[in-house]
């Protein structure tokens, strides 16, 4: 069926995905240019929008990672915020070390909060984070390792369905409580903040912001291509089989737990990358990112966008978060009604999410168009 | 239908913004354009319980100013947004207020972490923030005025009171707190202070609990056990918000009386007590710079104005509300003095700005961006109010950097020439 | 006889207080007595500063005048007022801004006046302690045994030499066991501190050592601290005896403490059970991932508030029983909301369980905001009825508060009721039939839609009843439900989805484990350990404690 040659087009596969990747690539190139235009120009993209959409793109990548396992392997993780936050903390630790002597107490090695808690030396788990490549590696490896250990036990024990969902929630809840502890060495409730620069560039400079935006756009595009490649491959077919009939797949001789574990680890790593890109853009990482409610929200972005469409998940993340930004400003006392009603409305009226329904409509329209075309064309089969 | 409309509106705004249409555009009728005051308090989520009241306070103050004819001949407009107790969202909303709504000043935040989250935004965009809540100190930003208490305006006087004869001559202390930076810092300062007063570490117990902790059986039991060492024991509580109600309920039910083990709290005010039956808690203490029970004409006027504005005579007034009252009025005076809302000009005009607080004493804004305020100790009464049992003779200057922490002792915050610095050991400018 | 005793006691008390006061405030106090009549001293109680009030209280107590009890009590309770115009001191009773004033010494009503004309006499903790001691001495012969016990306890806390004889006398005439124990304790403490005979002191230590009482430990520690290293051999011997007594008491307390931990665990477990039991139906039995469960609990708590408000308005005398009305009211409110939710939203989503997560999450946001808009964002005050206030003090410092006892009883009652409904009623049968095999049940003529609605309503209504109980120990705020939702899911999953007995065992198991970990690990680490334990437990038993067996499991 599949030809090796056109793998790239295959991986894009669907119209939605192609549009998404095209948009992201365009944004990664155009936004820095438009941002550089003088503010009076009608085409100027403000710093505010750059930082806002930079954040949304990170959320979109996170949603994509959840859709990979929920939409294609049937694993509903209610603790994916944990992987996002771990990636964020890894980056945050690096940015903390970058502050150097510019902290309020001027200690060249210890971050302010450690000076403050009377710590005399850097704990061992902070070693190495002064190097950016190490931190970047950790931002991917730490979530990956946690997902591997957790998934190894959970999938081998055949923990499935709501049981799996709830223990992922227990995982993120336990991590939240741990990171809240001041003795834990990650800044407690305040988390890591007061960052100055990344790779020597000031985080407050518009050029740095727009670069981070472009990096997020590229990461999302690459993440999308990777996910699409995975789900279109043979592995993807097995995952879908697991999603739809796990026992049957197992009886057919597949090592179900290996497939699930692989997808889970990849997904956690993507979430970690999203977290690492998110932290320098918002300037703070704190234990609230581990809150179970945050993880539930991620699942909701995916559901709103359309589970199992990948590009829909990204769309859902941007839509819901844009809605939140807009309504918390425009209707500060009513926005929860609007958002709540939106969630209920989507569930009842767009069961496949915005993305899934859009695809259906487009499909129907195309079918109608084709039918019309067919009706006009001479029909050899009928004229006999 | 309305939902559709608002979505249409959202889409229109989004499209407009994306297309790069500057939302402010050329200002029409410059003279009548309102002065904008940003209000950055959570109206939903866990902090809504405390912060919504402050939003209403700001609306009342703005309303009041407009009735008096506005400011610089212009009307004043409050721009309210909801950061939803979500710390990164605070930063986003701060940026929105400063760059999209172009507000002249922002009044907001409650938790330290939310302040830390918005700090880089205010510094980057040179905004002005008034922060009204008691906090741990160890900060002085050029762009923030701290109108709540620093630790030396709350914690230390309270412990001195407990060690005094009237306070029961406590010799042993339990420091109970929620596990976050304010209690950790305050307790660190207190431990150093107690040590300096000859109290050994063996007579100090520290205990931290998570946010919203609701099962206090074990800890109240531990406190009673710690108190049975034969020395007068007192509890210093930095327990935060939500967790207080179950804590005090457990305290009352286990029969911990103020005459046996007094509890002095730094985060429990009239608003927190409003959810409690205080009859069994009479005599437990709180330290603040303001209590609703203060018997002055200004205070009575403020309370009745608040009741009229909110339309409910049962609502209480608390310390952070007074902080906003002082902060807002000082800002108004500074703007009048400067003749502009320009942040740099207003900041200069703020130094030395005086305003009568609700105690009838003069609050002064110091060059370290902290206020001079009196310290009051109040005892909980059966009617949910505090009875003031002790107060400092005059006002106390807020200290940004505690003298009881070795690292922060040499630091000075002074934003006027020649220092011009929030954390320096020597002036930036030298002759 | 009793009268003679009282007189004698008061006489001794006068001397005792004279001594104490002379020790503490010296000349100022002596002048106060010489110079002032009772009326003058009462005037000081109304208006003086704290030190003056303390001197006046001590001076008044020396007069031994029985008329003073109501005055001192009024000052302690915050019912003593001074008129602003002429500093006239009255005992007042405030109601709706009007003060009914009573002359403090003549004990007759003077009249009514606006409360604003008066200033309430202020008290601080030091004055409070002095007042309690004075009242303790004056009330050793009070007809109410609980007051006699309170007096003895006050005298235990601040012993004075002159009280030895009155305490002995009081013990001789005391028939109430509790009050007698308190008196014996107070006497032993007083003798240990003031007796001149070393034998009496030794005997006192023996008496005290037999009590497994943290207060006694506290007192003995205080005595031990007061004996310097340089004291004579006799003193040193006494110190050693007291130290041994403390060790003995501590050992006994420690063994009681384990029992106390179990009780606290049961108490926490019953809170978890109440919070989770409604979810065990909506989530466990029906399979709806019900994120709005916490809000059903919250609605129950707000219903309690409204019911109490109504009682306060229309039936203030019955406020103590408002909770009994609140329970069915909360069941009705949350239950009806639950039925409405099921009919309006959930029923369109059967067969798509994961999507119920999305819809109920949206619903939970809206309900929280609705409560915030309607009641305001601040905490609502829900008072505890008198029968739920206070605590039982078991030996060994183990304290069980009444509200927690009632909550545990209530949790078990609710659980029993639910089991009864599920196992023994027609509706329960239909409920089980529909959840086990919907199509078969329909073929048998069961209106499955109706059963679904009622089942969801039942689960929600029970959550509402939990809200009544939680309003007694937690904040009544829009965030109430959010604090319990994660724990509730943990309990249901730990116990095994779909099994009510699993929820029961899960709740108590987690509660007790938590309370045993907390003293060693602290509250935060204890909770983390419990969560890790749940994660590991699920690896071992992937379907919870009591797994459902059969085909339904795979669905």
Short mmCIF file of N, CA, C and O in Angstrom, two decimals, chain C residues 89-183:
data_model
loop_
_atom_site.label_atom_id
_atom_site.label_comp_id
_atom_site.label_asym_id
_atom_site.label_seq_id
_atom_site.Cartn_x
_atom_site.Cartn_y
_atom_site.Cartn_z
N UNK C 89 -20.17 51.37 85.87
CA UNK C 89 -19.90 50.00 85.45
C UNK C 89 -21.16 49.15 85.61
O UNK C 89 -21.80 49.17 86.66
N UNK C 90 -21.52 48.45 84.53
CA UNK C 90 -22.71 47.61 84.57
C UNK C 90 -22.40 46.26 83.93
O UNK C 90 -21.46 46.13 83.16
N UNK C 91 -23.20 45.26 84.31
CA UNK C 91 -23.16 44.00 83.59
C UNK C 91 -24.19 44.13 82.48
O UNK C 91 -25.35 44.48 82.74
N UNK C 92 -23.79 43.89 81.27
CA UNK C 92 -24.71 44.18 80.16
C UNK C 92 -25.02 42.96 79.34
O UNK C 92 -24.25 42.00 79.28
N UNK C 93 -26.19 43.01 78.72
CA UNK C 93 -26.55 41.96 77.79
C UNK C 93 -26.97 42.65 76.50
O UNK C 93 -27.90 43.46 76.49
N UNK C 94 -26.25 42.37 75.44
CA UNK C 94 -26.51 43.10 74.22
C UNK C 94 -27.45 42.32 73.32
O UNK C 94 -27.33 41.11 73.16
N UNK C 95 -28.43 43.03 72.78
CA UNK C 95 -29.25 42.40 71.76
C UNK C 95 -29.65 43.46 70.74
O UNK C 95 -30.29 44.45 71.09
N UNK C 96 -29.25 43.26 69.53
CA UNK C 96 -29.62 44.16 68.44
C UNK C 96 -29.31 45.61 68.72
O UNK C 96 -30.15 46.49 68.51
N UNK C 97 -28.12 45.88 69.23
CA UNK C 97 -27.71 47.27 69.42
C UNK C 97 -28.18 47.90 70.73
O UNK C 97 -27.81 49.02 71.04
N UNK C 98 -29.00 47.17 71.48
CA UNK C 98 -29.46 47.70 72.75
C UNK C 98 -28.84 46.90 73.88
O UNK C 98 -28.71 45.68 73.79
N UNK C 99 -28.47 47.61 74.93
CA UNK C 99 -27.83 46.95 76.04
C UNK C 99 -28.79 46.94 77.23
O UNK C 99 -29.30 48.00 77.63
N UNK C 100 -29.05 45.75 77.78
CA UNK C 100 -29.83 45.68 79.02
C UNK C 100 -28.82 45.68 80.16
O UNK C 100 -28.04 44.74 80.32
N UNK C 101 -28.83 46.76 80.93
CA UNK C 101 -27.79 46.95 81.94
C UNK C 101 -28.28 46.49 83.31
O UNK C 101 -29.41 46.76 83.70
N UNK C 102 -27.38 45.78 84.02
CA UNK C 102 -27.68 45.32 85.36
C UNK C 102 -26.66 45.92 86.29
O UNK C 102 -25.47 45.98 85.96
N UNK C 103 -27.11 46.37 87.45
CA UNK C 103 -26.16 46.88 88.42
C UNK C 103 -25.32 45.72 88.92
O UNK C 103 -25.86 44.69 89.34
N UNK C 104 -23.99 45.83 88.90
CA UNK C 104 -23.16 44.65 89.18
C UNK C 104 -23.25 44.17 90.62
O UNK C 104 -23.18 42.98 90.87
N UNK C 105 -23.41 45.08 91.58
CA UNK C 105 -23.40 44.63 92.97
C UNK C 105 -24.82 44.34 93.46
O UNK C 105 -25.05 43.37 94.18
N UNK C 106 -25.77 45.16 93.06
CA UNK C 106 -27.14 44.96 93.53
C UNK C 106 -27.88 43.91 92.72
O UNK C 106 -28.93 43.43 93.14
N UNK C 107 -27.33 43.54 91.58
CA UNK C 107 -27.93 42.53 90.70
C UNK C 107 -29.36 42.84 90.35
O UNK C 107 -30.23 41.98 90.43
N UNK C 108 -29.65 44.08 90.03
CA UNK C 108 -30.99 44.37 89.51
C UNK C 108 -30.85 45.19 88.22
O UNK C 108 -29.90 45.96 88.05
N UNK C 109 -31.84 45.00 87.34
CA UNK C 109 -31.78 45.66 86.04
C UNK C 109 -31.95 47.15 86.23
O UNK C 109 -32.90 47.60 86.89
N UNK C 110 -31.04 47.92 85.64
CA UNK C 110 -31.15 49.38 85.74
C UNK C 110 -31.99 49.91 84.60
O UNK C 110 -32.83 50.78 84.78
N UNK C 111 -31.77 49.39 83.43
CA UNK C 111 -32.54 49.89 82.30
C UNK C 111 -31.87 49.51 80.99
O UNK C 111 -30.92 48.71 80.97
N UNK C 112 -32.39 50.04 79.89
CA UNK C 112 -31.85 49.73 78.58
C UNK C 112 -31.31 50.99 77.93
O UNK C 112 -31.85 52.08 78.14
N UNK C 113 -30.27 50.83 77.17
CA UNK C 113 -29.69 51.99 76.50
C UNK C 113 -28.97 51.50 75.25
O UNK C 113 -28.64 50.31 75.15
N UNK C 114 -28.73 52.39 74.28
CA UNK C 114 -27.99 51.95 73.09
C UNK C 114 -26.58 51.49 73.47
O UNK C 114 -25.97 52.12 74.35
N UNK C 115 -26.14 50.44 72.82
CA UNK C 115 -24.84 49.87 73.19
C UNK C 115 -23.71 50.84 72.90
O UNK C 115 -22.65 50.79 73.50
N UNK C 116 -23.95 51.78 71.99
CA UNK C 116 -22.91 52.73 71.62
C UNK C 116 -22.55 53.66 72.76
O UNK C 116 -21.49 54.27 72.75
N UNK C 117 -23.47 53.78 73.77
CA UNK C 117 -23.17 54.65 74.91
C UNK C 117 -22.17 54.02 75.87
O UNK C 117 -21.72 54.66 76.80
N UNK C 118 -21.89 52.74 75.64
CA UNK C 118 -21.04 52.02 76.60
C UNK C 118 -19.75 51.58 75.94
O UNK C 118 -19.67 51.43 74.74
N UNK C 119 -18.78 51.36 76.77
CA UNK C 119 -17.54 50.77 76.29
C UNK C 119 -17.35 49.45 77.03
O UNK C 119 -17.48 49.40 78.25
N UNK C 120 -17.04 48.41 76.25
CA UNK C 120 -16.88 47.12 76.87
C UNK C 120 -15.55 47.05 77.60
O UNK C 120 -14.53 47.53 77.11
N UNK C 121 -15.55 46.45 78.80
CA UNK C 121 -14.31 46.31 79.55
C UNK C 121 -13.43 45.28 78.87
O UNK C 121 -13.89 44.18 78.57
N UNK C 122 -12.18 45.65 78.61
CA UNK C 122 -11.33 44.75 77.84
C UNK C 122 -10.53 43.83 78.74
O UNK C 122 -10.23 44.16 79.89
N UNK C 123 -10.21 42.67 78.20
CA UNK C 123 -9.51 41.64 78.97
C UNK C 123 -8.33 41.18 78.13
O UNK C 123 -8.45 41.10 76.92
N UNK C 124 -7.22 40.89 78.75
CA UNK C 124 -6.18 40.18 78.00
C UNK C 124 -5.90 38.85 78.68
O UNK C 124 -6.51 38.51 79.70
N UNK C 125 -5.00 38.08 78.11
CA UNK C 125 -4.81 36.71 78.61
C UNK C 125 -4.29 36.67 80.04
O UNK C 125 -4.64 35.78 80.79
N UNK C 126 -3.47 37.63 80.41
CA UNK C 126 -2.94 37.63 81.77
C UNK C 126 -4.08 37.87 82.76
O UNK C 126 -4.22 37.16 83.75
N UNK C 127 -4.93 38.87 82.45
CA UNK C 127 -6.07 39.16 83.31
C UNK C 127 -7.01 37.96 83.35
O UNK C 127 -7.55 37.60 84.40
N UNK C 128 -7.17 37.31 82.19
CA UNK C 128 -8.04 36.15 82.12
C UNK C 128 -7.59 35.06 83.10
O UNK C 128 -8.40 34.46 83.80
N UNK C 129 -6.29 34.81 83.12
CA UNK C 129 -5.76 33.77 84.02
C UNK C 129 -6.04 34.14 85.48
O UNK C 129 -6.48 33.31 86.28
N UNK C 130 -5.81 35.42 85.82
CA UNK C 130 -6.06 35.87 87.20
C UNK C 130 -7.54 35.70 87.53
O UNK C 130 -7.91 35.24 88.62
N UNK C 131 -8.40 36.07 86.57
CA UNK C 131 -9.85 35.96 86.79
C UNK C 131 -10.24 34.50 87.02
O UNK C 131 -11.04 34.19 87.91
N UNK C 132 -9.66 33.61 86.20
CA UNK C 132 -10.02 32.19 86.33
C UNK C 132 -9.60 31.66 87.69
O UNK C 132 -10.35 30.92 88.33
N UNK C 133 -8.41 32.06 88.14
CA UNK C 133 -7.95 31.59 89.45
C UNK C 133 -8.87 32.12 90.55
O UNK C 133 -9.28 31.37 91.45
N UNK C 134 -9.18 33.41 90.48
CA UNK C 134 -10.03 34.00 91.50
C UNK C 134 -11.39 33.31 91.52
O UNK C 134 -11.92 32.96 92.58
N UNK C 135 -11.95 33.11 90.32
CA UNK C 135 -13.25 32.44 90.24
C UNK C 135 -13.15 31.01 90.73
O UNK C 135 -14.06 30.49 91.38
N UNK C 136 -12.03 30.36 90.43
CA UNK C 136 -11.81 28.99 90.87
C UNK C 136 -11.88 28.91 92.39
O UNK C 136 -12.55 28.04 92.94
N UNK C 137 -11.21 29.84 93.03
CA UNK C 137 -11.20 29.82 94.48
C UNK C 137 -12.58 30.12 95.04
O UNK C 137 -13.01 29.55 96.03
N UNK C 138 -13.30 31.02 94.39
CA UNK C 138 -14.63 31.41 94.89
C UNK C 138 -15.67 30.33 94.62
O UNK C 138 -16.73 30.34 95.24
N UNK C 139 -15.41 29.43 93.69
CA UNK C 139 -16.47 28.52 93.25
C UNK C 139 -16.20 27.06 93.58
O UNK C 139 -16.80 26.18 92.98
N UNK C 140 -15.29 26.82 94.52
CA UNK C 140 -15.00 25.42 94.87
C UNK C 140 -16.25 24.71 95.38
O UNK C 140 -16.33 23.49 95.34
N UNK C 141 -17.22 25.46 95.88
CA UNK C 141 -18.42 24.84 96.43
C UNK C 141 -19.63 25.09 95.53
O UNK C 141 -20.77 25.01 95.97
N UNK C 142 -19.38 25.37 94.27
CA UNK C 142 -20.49 25.64 93.34
C UNK C 142 -21.36 24.40 93.20
O UNK C 142 -20.85 23.27 93.18
N UNK C 143 -22.68 24.57 93.11
CA UNK C 143 -23.54 23.39 93.02
C UNK C 143 -23.32 22.56 91.75
O UNK C 143 -23.58 21.34 91.75
N UNK C 144 -22.83 23.16 90.67
CA UNK C 144 -22.63 22.43 89.41
C UNK C 144 -21.27 21.72 89.43
O UNK C 144 -20.24 22.37 89.57
N UNK C 145 -21.26 20.35 89.36
CA UNK C 145 -19.98 19.64 89.44
C UNK C 145 -18.99 20.06 88.35
O UNK C 145 -17.77 20.09 88.59
N UNK C 146 -19.48 20.41 87.16
CA UNK C 146 -18.53 20.78 86.10
C UNK C 146 -17.84 22.10 86.45
O UNK C 146 -16.67 22.31 86.12
N UNK C 147 -18.58 22.98 87.17
CA UNK C 147 -17.94 24.22 87.60
C UNK C 147 -16.91 23.94 88.70
O UNK C 147 -15.86 24.57 88.74
N UNK C 148 -17.25 22.98 89.58
CA UNK C 148 -16.28 22.63 90.63
C UNK C 148 -15.02 22.06 89.99
O UNK C 148 -13.91 22.36 90.40
N UNK C 149 -15.21 21.24 88.93
CA UNK C 149 -14.05 20.69 88.24
C UNK C 149 -13.23 21.82 87.62
O UNK C 149 -12.00 21.85 87.71
N UNK C 150 -13.92 22.77 86.96
CA UNK C 150 -13.22 23.88 86.33
C UNK C 150 -12.44 24.67 87.38
O UNK C 150 -11.29 25.08 87.13
N UNK C 151 -13.04 24.85 88.56
CA UNK C 151 -12.34 25.56 89.63
C UNK C 151 -11.09 24.81 90.02
O UNK C 151 -10.01 25.40 90.16
N UNK C 152 -11.23 23.51 90.19
CA UNK C 152 -10.07 22.69 90.59
C UNK C 152 -8.98 22.78 89.53
O UNK C 152 -7.79 22.89 89.86
N UNK C 153 -9.39 22.75 88.24
CA UNK C 153 -8.40 22.84 87.17
C UNK C 153 -7.67 24.18 87.19
O UNK C 153 -6.46 24.25 86.97
N UNK C 154 -8.42 25.25 87.47
CA UNK C 154 -7.79 26.57 87.54
C UNK C 154 -6.79 26.60 88.68
O UNK C 154 -5.70 27.16 88.55
N UNK C 155 -7.14 25.98 89.81
CA UNK C 155 -6.23 25.97 90.95
C UNK C 155 -5.04 25.06 90.71
O UNK C 155 -3.97 25.27 91.27
N UNK C 156 -5.21 24.04 89.87
CA UNK C 156 -4.08 23.17 89.52
C UNK C 156 -3.05 23.97 88.71
O UNK C 156 -1.85 23.82 88.88
N UNK C 157 -3.58 24.84 87.84
CA UNK C 157 -2.67 25.57 86.96
C UNK C 157 -1.90 26.64 87.70
O UNK C 157 -0.75 26.92 87.36
N UNK C 158 -2.52 27.30 88.66
CA UNK C 158 -1.80 28.30 89.45
C UNK C 158 -2.01 27.99 90.93
O UNK C 158 -2.84 28.62 91.59
N UNK C 159 -1.26 27.02 91.46
CA UNK C 159 -1.46 26.62 92.86
C UNK C 159 -1.03 27.75 93.81
O UNK C 159 -0.13 28.53 93.49
N UNK C 160 -1.67 27.80 94.96
CA UNK C 160 -1.22 28.75 95.98
C UNK C 160 -1.34 28.07 97.34
O UNK C 160 -2.24 27.26 97.57
N UNK C 161 -0.44 28.44 98.23
CA UNK C 161 -0.28 27.73 99.49
C UNK C 161 -1.55 27.74 100.33
O UNK C 161 -1.92 26.75 100.96
N UNK C 162 -2.27 28.84 100.28
CA UNK C 162 -3.44 28.97 101.14
C UNK C 162 -4.60 28.09 100.69
O UNK C 162 -5.60 27.97 101.39
N UNK C 163 -4.52 27.50 99.54
CA UNK C 163 -5.63 26.69 99.04
C UNK C 163 -5.55 25.24 99.51
O UNK C 163 -6.43 24.45 99.25
N UNK C 164 -4.46 24.87 100.23
CA UNK C 164 -4.31 23.48 100.64
C UNK C 164 -5.51 23.03 101.48
O UNK C 164 -6.15 22.02 101.18
N UNK C 165 -5.82 23.80 102.49
CA UNK C 165 -6.92 23.41 103.38
C UNK C 165 -8.27 23.39 102.68
O UNK C 165 -8.99 22.40 102.73
N UNK C 166 -8.62 24.48 101.96
CA UNK C 166 -9.91 24.45 101.24
C UNK C 166 -10.01 23.26 100.28
O UNK C 166 -11.07 22.63 100.19
N UNK C 167 -8.92 22.90 99.63
CA UNK C 167 -8.97 21.79 98.69
C UNK C 167 -9.22 20.49 99.45
O UNK C 167 -10.04 19.66 99.02
N UNK C 168 -8.54 20.33 100.61
CA UNK C 168 -8.75 19.12 101.42
C UNK C 168 -10.21 18.99 101.80
O UNK C 168 -10.82 17.93 101.67
N UNK C 169 -10.75 20.11 102.27
CA UNK C 169 -12.15 20.12 102.68
C UNK C 169 -13.06 19.77 101.51
O UNK C 169 -13.99 18.97 101.64
N UNK C 170 -12.76 20.37 100.40
CA UNK C 170 -13.60 20.16 99.21
C UNK C 170 -13.56 18.69 98.81
O UNK C 170 -14.59 18.11 98.43
N UNK C 171 -12.38 18.05 98.89
CA UNK C 171 -12.27 16.63 98.52
C UNK C 171 -13.13 15.78 99.44
O UNK C 171 -13.85 14.88 98.99
N UNK C 172 -13.10 16.11 100.73
CA UNK C 172 -13.91 15.35 101.68
C UNK C 172 -15.38 15.36 101.31
O UNK C 172 -16.08 14.37 101.50
N UNK C 173 -15.86 16.48 100.78
CA UNK C 173 -17.29 16.61 100.52
C UNK C 173 -17.67 16.35 99.07
O UNK C 173 -18.81 16.50 98.69
N UNK C 174 -16.69 15.97 98.30
CA UNK C 174 -16.98 15.81 96.87
C UNK C 174 -17.46 14.39 96.58
O UNK C 174 -16.82 13.42 96.96
N UNK C 175 -18.60 14.29 95.90
CA UNK C 175 -19.13 12.96 95.56
C UNK C 175 -19.02 12.66 94.08
O UNK C 175 -19.09 11.52 93.67
N UNK C 176 -18.85 13.71 93.31
CA UNK C 176 -18.74 13.51 91.86
C UNK C 176 -17.32 13.05 91.52
O UNK C 176 -16.33 13.67 91.89
N UNK C 177 -17.21 11.93 90.79
CA UNK C 177 -15.92 11.31 90.52
C UNK C 177 -14.98 12.23 89.75
O UNK C 177 -13.82 12.40 90.11
N UNK C 178 -15.49 12.82 88.67
CA UNK C 178 -14.65 13.66 87.81
C UNK C 178 -14.11 14.85 88.59
O UNK C 178 -12.92 15.16 88.55
N UNK C 179 -15.01 15.51 89.28
CA UNK C 179 -14.61 16.69 90.03
C UNK C 179 -13.63 16.30 91.13
O UNK C 179 -12.65 17.01 91.38
N UNK C 180 -13.87 15.14 91.73
CA UNK C 180 -12.99 14.68 92.80
C UNK C 180 -11.57 14.46 92.28
O UNK C 180 -10.59 14.90 92.88
N UNK C 181 -11.47 13.80 91.11
CA UNK C 181 -10.14 13.57 90.53
C UNK C 181 -9.41 14.89 90.28
O UNK C 181 -8.22 15.03 90.54
N UNK C 182 -10.18 15.85 89.78
CA UNK C 182 -9.57 17.15 89.50
C UNK C 182 -9.09 17.81 90.79
O UNK C 182 -8.01 18.40 90.84
N UNK C 183 -9.88 17.66 91.85
CA UNK C 183 -9.51 18.26 93.13
C UNK C 183 -8.26 17.58 93.69
O UNK C 183 -7.35 18.25 94.20
#
